[in-house]
PDB file of C-alpha atoms and ligand atoms in Angstrom:
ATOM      1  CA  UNK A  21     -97.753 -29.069 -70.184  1.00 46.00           C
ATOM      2  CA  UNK A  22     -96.348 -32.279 -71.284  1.00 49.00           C
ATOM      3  CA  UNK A  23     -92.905 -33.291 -70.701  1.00 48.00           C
ATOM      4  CA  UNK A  24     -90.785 -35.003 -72.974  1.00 49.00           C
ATOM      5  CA  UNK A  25     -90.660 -38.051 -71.740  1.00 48.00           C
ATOM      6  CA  UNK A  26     -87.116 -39.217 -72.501  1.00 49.00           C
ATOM      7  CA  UNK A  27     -86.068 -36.265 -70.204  1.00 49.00           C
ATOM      8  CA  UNK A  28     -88.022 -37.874 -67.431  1.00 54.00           C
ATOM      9  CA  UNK A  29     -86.979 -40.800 -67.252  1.00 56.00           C
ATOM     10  CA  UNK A  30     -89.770 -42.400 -67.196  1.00 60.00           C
ATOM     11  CA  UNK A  31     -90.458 -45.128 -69.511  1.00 65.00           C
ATOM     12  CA  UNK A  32     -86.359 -45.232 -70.038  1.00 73.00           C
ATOM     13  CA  UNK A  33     -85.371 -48.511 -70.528  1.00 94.00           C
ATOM     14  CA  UNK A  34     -82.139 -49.727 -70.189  1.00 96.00           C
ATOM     15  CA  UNK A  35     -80.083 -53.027 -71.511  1.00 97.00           C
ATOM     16  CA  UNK A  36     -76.878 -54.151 -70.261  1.00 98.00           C
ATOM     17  CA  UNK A  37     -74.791 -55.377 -72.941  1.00 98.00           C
ATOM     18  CA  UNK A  38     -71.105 -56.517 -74.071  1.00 98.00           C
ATOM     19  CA  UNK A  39     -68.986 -56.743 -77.219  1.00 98.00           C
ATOM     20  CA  UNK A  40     -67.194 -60.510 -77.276  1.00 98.00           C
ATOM     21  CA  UNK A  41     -66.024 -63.362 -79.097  1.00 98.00           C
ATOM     22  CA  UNK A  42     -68.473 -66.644 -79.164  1.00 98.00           C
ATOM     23  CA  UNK A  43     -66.564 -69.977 -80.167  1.00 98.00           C
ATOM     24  CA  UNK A  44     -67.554 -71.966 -82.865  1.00 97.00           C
ATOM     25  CA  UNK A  45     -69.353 -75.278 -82.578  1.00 98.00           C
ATOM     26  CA  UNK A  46     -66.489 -77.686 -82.227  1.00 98.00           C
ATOM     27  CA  UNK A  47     -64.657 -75.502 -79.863  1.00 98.00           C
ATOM     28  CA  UNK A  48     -67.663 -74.560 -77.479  1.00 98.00           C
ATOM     29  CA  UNK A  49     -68.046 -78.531 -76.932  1.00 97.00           C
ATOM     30  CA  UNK A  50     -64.666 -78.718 -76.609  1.00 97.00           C
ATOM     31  CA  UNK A  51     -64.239 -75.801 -73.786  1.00 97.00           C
ATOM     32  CA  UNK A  52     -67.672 -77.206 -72.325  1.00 96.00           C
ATOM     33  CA  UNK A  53     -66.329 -80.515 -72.031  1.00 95.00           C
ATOM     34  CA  UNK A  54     -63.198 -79.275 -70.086  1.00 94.00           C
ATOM     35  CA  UNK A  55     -65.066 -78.740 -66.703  1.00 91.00           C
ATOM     36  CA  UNK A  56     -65.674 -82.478 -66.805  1.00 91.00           C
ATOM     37  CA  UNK A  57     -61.965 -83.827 -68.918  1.00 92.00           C
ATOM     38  CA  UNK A  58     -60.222 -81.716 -66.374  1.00 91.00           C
ATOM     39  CA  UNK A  59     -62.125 -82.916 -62.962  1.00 93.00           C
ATOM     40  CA  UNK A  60     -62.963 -79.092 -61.867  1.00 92.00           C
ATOM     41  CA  UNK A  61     -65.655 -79.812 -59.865  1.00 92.00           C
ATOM     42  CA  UNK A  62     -63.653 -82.030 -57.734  1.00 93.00           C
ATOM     43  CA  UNK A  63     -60.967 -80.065 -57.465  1.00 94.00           C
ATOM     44  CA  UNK A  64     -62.676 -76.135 -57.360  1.00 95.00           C
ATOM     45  CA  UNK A  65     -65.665 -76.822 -56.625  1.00 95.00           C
ATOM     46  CA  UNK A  66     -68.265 -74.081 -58.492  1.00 95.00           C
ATOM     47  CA  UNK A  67     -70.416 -74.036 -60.991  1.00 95.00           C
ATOM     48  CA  UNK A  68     -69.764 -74.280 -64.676  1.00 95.00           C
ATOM     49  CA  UNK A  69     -70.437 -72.367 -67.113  1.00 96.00           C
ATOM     50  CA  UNK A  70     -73.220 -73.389 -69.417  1.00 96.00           C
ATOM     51  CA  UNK A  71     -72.112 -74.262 -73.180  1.00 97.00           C
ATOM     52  CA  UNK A  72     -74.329 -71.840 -74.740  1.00 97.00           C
ATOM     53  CA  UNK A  73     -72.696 -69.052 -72.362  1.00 98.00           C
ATOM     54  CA  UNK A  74     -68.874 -69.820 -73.042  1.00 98.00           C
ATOM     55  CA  UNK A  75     -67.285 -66.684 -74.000  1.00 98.00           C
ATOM     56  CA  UNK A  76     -64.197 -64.480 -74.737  1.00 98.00           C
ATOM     57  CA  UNK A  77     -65.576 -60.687 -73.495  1.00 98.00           C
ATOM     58  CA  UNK A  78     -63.746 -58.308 -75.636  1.00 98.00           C
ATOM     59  CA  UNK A  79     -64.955 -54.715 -73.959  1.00 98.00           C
ATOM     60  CA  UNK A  80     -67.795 -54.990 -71.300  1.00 97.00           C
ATOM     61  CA  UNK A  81     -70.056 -51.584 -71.972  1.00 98.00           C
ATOM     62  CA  UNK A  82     -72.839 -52.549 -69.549  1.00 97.00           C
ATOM     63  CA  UNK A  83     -75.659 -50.999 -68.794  1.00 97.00           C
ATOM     64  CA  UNK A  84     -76.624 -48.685 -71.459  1.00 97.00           C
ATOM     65  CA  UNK A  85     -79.955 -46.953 -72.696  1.00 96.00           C
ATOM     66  CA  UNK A  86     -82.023 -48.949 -75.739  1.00 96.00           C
ATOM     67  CA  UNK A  87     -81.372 -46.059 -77.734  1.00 96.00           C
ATOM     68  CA  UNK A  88     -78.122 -46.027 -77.494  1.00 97.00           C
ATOM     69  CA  UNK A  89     -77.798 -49.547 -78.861  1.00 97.00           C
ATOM     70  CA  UNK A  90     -77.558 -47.584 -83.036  1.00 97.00           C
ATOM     71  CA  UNK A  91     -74.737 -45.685 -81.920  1.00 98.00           C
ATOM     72  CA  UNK A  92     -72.810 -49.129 -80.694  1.00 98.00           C
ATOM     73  CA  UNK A  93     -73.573 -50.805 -83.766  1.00 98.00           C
ATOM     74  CA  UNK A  94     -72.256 -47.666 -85.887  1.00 98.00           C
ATOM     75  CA  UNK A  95     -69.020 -47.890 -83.633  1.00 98.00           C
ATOM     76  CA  UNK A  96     -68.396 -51.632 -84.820  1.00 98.00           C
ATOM     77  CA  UNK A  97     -69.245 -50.666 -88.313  1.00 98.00           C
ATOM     78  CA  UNK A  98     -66.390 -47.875 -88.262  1.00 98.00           C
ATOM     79  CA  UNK A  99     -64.066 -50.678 -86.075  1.00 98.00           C
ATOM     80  CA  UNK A 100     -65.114 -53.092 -88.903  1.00 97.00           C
ATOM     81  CA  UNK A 101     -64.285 -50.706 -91.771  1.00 97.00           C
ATOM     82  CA  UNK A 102     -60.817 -49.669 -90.255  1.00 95.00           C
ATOM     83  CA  UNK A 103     -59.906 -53.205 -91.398  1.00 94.00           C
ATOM     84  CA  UNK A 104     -60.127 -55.747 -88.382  1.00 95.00           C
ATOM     85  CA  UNK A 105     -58.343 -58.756 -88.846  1.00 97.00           C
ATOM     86  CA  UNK A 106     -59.596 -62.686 -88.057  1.00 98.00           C
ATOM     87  CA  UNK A 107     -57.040 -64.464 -85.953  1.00 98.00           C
ATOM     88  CA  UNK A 108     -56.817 -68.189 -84.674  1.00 98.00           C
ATOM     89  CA  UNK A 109     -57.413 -68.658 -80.373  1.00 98.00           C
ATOM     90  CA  UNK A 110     -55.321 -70.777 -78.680  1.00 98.00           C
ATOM     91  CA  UNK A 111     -56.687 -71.531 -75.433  1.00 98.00           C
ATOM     92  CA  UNK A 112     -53.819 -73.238 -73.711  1.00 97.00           C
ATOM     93  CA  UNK A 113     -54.027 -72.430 -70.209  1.00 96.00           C
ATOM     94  CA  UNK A 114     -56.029 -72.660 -67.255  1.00 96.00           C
ATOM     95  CA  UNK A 115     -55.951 -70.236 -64.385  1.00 96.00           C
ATOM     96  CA  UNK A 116     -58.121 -69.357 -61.654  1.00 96.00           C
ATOM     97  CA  UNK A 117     -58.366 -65.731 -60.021  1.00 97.00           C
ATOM     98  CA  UNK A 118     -58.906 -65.880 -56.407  1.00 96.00           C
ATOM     99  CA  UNK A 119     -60.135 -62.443 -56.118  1.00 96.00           C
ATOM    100  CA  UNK A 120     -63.650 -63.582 -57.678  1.00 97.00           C
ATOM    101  CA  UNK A 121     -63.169 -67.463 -57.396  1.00 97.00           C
ATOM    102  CA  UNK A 122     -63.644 -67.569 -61.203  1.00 97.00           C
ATOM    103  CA  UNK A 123     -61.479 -70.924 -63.129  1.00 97.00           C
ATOM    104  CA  UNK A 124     -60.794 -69.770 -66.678  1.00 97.00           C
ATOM    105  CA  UNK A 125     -59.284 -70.797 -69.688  1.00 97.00           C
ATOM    106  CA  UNK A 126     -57.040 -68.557 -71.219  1.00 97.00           C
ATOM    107  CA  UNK A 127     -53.816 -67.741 -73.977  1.00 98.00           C
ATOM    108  CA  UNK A 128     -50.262 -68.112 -73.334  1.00 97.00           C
ATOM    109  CA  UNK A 129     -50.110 -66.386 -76.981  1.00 95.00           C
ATOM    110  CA  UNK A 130     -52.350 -63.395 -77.266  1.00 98.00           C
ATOM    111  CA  UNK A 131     -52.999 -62.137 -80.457  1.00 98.00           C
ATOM    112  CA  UNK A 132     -51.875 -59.067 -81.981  1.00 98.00           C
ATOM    113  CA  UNK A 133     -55.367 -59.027 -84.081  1.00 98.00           C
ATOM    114  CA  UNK A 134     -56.945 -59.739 -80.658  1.00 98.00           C
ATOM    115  CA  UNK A 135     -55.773 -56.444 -79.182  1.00 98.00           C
ATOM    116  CA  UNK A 136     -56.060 -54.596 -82.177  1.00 98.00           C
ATOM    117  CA  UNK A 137     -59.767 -55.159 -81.898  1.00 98.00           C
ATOM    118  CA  UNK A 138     -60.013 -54.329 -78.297  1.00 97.00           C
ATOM    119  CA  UNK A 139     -58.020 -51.420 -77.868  1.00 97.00           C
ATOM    120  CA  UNK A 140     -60.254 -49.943 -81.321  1.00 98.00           C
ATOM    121  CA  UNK A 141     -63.410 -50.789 -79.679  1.00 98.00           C
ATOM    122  CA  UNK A 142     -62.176 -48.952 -76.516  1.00 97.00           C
ATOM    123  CA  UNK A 143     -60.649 -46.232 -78.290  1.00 97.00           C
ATOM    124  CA  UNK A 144     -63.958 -45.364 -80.688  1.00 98.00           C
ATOM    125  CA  UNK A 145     -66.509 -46.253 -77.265  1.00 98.00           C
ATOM    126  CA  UNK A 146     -64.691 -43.583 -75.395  1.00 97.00           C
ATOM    127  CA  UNK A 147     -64.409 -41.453 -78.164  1.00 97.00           C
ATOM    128  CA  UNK A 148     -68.564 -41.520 -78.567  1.00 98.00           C
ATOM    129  CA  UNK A 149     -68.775 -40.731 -74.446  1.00 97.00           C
ATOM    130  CA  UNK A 150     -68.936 -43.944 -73.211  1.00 97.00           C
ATOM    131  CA  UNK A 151     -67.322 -44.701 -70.053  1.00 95.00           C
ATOM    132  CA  UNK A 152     -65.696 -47.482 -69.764  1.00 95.00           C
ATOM    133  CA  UNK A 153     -63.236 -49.490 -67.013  1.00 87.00           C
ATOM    134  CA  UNK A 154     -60.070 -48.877 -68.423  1.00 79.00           C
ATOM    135  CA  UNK A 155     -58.466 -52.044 -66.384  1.00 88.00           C
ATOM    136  CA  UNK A 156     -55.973 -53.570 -68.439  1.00 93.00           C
ATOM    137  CA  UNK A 157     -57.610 -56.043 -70.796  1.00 96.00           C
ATOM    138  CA  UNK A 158     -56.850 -60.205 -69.663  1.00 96.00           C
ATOM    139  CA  UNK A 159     -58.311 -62.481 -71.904  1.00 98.00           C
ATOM    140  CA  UNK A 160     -60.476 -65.231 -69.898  1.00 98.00           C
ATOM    141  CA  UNK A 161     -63.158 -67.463 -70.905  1.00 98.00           C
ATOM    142  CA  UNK A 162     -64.821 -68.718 -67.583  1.00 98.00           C
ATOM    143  CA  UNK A 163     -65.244 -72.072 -66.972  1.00 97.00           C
ATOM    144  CA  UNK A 164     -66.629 -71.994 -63.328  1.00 96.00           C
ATOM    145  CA  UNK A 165     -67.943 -69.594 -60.672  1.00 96.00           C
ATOM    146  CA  UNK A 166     -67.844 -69.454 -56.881  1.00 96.00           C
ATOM    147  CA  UNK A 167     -64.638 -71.646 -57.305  1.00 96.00           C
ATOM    148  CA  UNK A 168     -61.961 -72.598 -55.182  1.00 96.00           C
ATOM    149  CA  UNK A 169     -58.935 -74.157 -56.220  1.00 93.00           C
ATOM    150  CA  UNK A 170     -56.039 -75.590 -54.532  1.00 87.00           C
ATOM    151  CA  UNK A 171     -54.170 -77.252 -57.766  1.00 91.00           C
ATOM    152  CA  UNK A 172     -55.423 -76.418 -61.211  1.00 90.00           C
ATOM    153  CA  UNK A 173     -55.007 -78.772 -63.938  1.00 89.00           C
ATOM    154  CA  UNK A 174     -53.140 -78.912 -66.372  1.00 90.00           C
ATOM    155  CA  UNK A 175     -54.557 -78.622 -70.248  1.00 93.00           C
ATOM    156  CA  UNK A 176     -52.863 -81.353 -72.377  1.00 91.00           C
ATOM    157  CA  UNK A 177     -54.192 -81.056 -75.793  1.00 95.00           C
ATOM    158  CA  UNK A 178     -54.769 -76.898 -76.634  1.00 97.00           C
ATOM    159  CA  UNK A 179     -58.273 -75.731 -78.070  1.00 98.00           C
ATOM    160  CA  UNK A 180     -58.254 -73.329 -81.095  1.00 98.00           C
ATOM    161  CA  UNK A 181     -60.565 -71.884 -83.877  1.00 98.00           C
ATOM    162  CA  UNK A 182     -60.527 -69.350 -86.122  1.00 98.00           C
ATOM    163  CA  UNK A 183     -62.164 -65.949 -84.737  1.00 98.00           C
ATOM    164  CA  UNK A 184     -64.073 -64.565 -87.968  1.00 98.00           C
ATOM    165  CA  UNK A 185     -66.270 -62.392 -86.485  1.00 98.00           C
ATOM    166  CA  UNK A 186     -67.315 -60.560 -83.161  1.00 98.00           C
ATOM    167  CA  UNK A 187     -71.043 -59.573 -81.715  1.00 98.00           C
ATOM    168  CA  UNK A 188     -72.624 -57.421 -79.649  1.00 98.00           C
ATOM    169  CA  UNK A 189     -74.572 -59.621 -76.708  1.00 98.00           C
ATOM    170  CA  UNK A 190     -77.380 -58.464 -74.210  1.00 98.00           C
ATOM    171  CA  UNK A 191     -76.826 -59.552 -70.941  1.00 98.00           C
ATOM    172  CA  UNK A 192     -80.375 -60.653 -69.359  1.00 97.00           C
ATOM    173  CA  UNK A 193     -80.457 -61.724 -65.713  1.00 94.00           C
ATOM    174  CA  UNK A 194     -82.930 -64.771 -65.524  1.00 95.00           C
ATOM    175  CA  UNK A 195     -83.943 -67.171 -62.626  1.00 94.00           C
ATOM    176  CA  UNK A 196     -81.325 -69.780 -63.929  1.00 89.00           C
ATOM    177  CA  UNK A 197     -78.380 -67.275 -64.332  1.00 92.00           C
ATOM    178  CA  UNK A 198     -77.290 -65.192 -67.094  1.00 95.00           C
ATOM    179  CA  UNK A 199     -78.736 -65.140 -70.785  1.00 97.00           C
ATOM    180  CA  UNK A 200     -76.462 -63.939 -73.748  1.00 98.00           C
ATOM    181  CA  UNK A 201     -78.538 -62.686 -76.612  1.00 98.00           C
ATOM    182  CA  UNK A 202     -76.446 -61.469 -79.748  1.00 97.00           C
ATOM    183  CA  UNK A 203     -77.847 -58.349 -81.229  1.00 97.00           C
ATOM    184  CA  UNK A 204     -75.305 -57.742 -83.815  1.00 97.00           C
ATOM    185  CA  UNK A 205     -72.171 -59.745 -85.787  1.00 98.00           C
ATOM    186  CA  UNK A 206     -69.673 -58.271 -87.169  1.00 98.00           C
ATOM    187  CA  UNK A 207     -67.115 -60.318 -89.524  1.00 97.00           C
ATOM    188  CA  UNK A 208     -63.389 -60.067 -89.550  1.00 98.00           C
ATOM    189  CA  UNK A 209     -61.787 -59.651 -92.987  1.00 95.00           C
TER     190      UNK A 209
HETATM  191  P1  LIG B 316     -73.248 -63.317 -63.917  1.00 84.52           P
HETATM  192  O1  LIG B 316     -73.082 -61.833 -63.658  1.00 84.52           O
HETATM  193  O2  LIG B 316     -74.659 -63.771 -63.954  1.00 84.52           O
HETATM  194  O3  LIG B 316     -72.379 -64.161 -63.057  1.00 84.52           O
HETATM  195  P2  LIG B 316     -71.739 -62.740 -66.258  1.00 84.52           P
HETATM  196  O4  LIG B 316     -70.753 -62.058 -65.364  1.00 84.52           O
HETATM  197  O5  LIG B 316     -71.190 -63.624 -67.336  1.00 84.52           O
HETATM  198  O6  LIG B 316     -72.760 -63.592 -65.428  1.00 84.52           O
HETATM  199  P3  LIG B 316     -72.486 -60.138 -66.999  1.00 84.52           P
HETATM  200  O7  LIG B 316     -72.236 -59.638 -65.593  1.00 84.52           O
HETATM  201  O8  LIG B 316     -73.620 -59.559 -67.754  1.00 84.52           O
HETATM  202  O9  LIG B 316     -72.673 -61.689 -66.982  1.00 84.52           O
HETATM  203  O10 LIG B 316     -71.149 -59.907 -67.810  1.00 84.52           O
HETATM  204  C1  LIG B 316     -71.030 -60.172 -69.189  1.00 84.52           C
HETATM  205  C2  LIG B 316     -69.567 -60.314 -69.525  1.00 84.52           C
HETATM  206  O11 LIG B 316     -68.869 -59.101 -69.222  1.00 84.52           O
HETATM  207  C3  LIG B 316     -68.851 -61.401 -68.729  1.00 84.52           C
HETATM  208  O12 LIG B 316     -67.834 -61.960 -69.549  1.00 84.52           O
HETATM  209  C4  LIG B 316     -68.212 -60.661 -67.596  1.00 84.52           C
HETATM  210  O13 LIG B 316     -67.035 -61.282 -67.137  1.00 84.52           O
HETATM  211  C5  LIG B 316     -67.874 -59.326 -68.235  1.00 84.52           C
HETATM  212  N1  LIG B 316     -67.955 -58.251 -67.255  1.00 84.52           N
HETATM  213  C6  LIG B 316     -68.961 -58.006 -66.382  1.00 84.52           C
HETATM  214  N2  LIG B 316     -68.734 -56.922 -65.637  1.00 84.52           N
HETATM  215  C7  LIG B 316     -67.537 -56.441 -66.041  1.00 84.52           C
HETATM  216  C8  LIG B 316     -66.739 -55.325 -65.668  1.00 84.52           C
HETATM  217  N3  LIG B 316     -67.116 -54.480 -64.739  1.00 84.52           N
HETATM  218  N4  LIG B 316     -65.572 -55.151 -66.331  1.00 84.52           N
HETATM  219  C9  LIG B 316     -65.171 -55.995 -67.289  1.00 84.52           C
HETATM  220  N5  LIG B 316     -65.874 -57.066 -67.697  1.00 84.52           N
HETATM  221  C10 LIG B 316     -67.041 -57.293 -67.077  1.00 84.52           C
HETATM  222 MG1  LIG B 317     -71.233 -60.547 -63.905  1.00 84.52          MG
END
């Protein structure tokens, strides 16, 4: 008898992936430069985020069976079609959580458009069985692991862009940290 082998398990392969918000050129140089215009390794300590890697996480799904990758992408086309708005990003703070020594740049003004997006993402992920960590949302784009500050500095000059789409990103654990590959983009009308 042969057994189907999705209900084995074997062979199953699984990909651990994220919904989030990648900056545009000018601002990913821009946040990438702050680690340096702001002193952070000097004063936290840590390593920085890469540029390539700088990112606004807007639901974290994790790790999820390949097939189930066409039912994400359907849930951002519905989120899509509902009518999600693009918004401008104002990062004009930095903060540091102590909890997980991670420095981050972050919003003194979130945007409504912002939460819109997450709390439909949420809303249509649990909806299709997903299970998600339903810890309030904090916007954060990290700037530098295994930190530890004593003063943070202060930003002088804010960074923005205009968010006009999201994507879907596979997490991939390699030998020199973390690689982001987008598997899907979504615009925002
Ligand atoms: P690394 O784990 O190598 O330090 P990373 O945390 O950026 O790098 P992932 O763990 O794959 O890579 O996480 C991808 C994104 O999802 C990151 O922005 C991360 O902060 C966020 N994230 C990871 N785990 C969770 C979680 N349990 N809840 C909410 N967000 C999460
Ligand atoms: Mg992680």
């Amino acid at each position: 008898m042969r057994v189907a082998e999705e209900n084995t398990g074997i062979g199953r392969k699984t990909v651990r992936v994220f919904f989030a918000i990648w900056p545009n050129d000018t601002a990913q140089k821009q946040l990438a430069g702050l680690a340096r215009q702001l002193r952070l390794e000097s004063l936290c300590g840590g390593r920085k985020t890469k540029a390539e890697n700088t990112h606004l996480t807007l639901v974290f799904v994790g790790e999820v069976d390949t097939g189930k990758l066409a039912a994400l992408c359907r849930i951002a086309d519905d989120v899509q079609a509902s009518g999600a708005r693009a918004f401008d990003f104002v990062v004009d703070e930095i903060r540091y959580w102590k909890h997980n020594n991670i420095v981050y740049a972050s919003t003194g003004k979130v945007p409504r458009e912002l939460i819109n997006l997450v709390t439909a993402l949420q809303n249509a992920l649990s909806a299709a069985g997903f299970s998600l960590e339903r810890r309030a949302y904090r916007p954060h784009i990290t700037l530098a692991r295994d930190a530890s500050c004593k003063t943070l500095p202060e930003l002088t000059e804010p960074i923005a862009w205009r968010v006009r789409e999201w994507v879907l990103v596979k997490s991939e654990q390699a030998s020199g940290g973390s690689v982001y590959i987008p598997i899907g983009r979504w615009p925002l009308a």
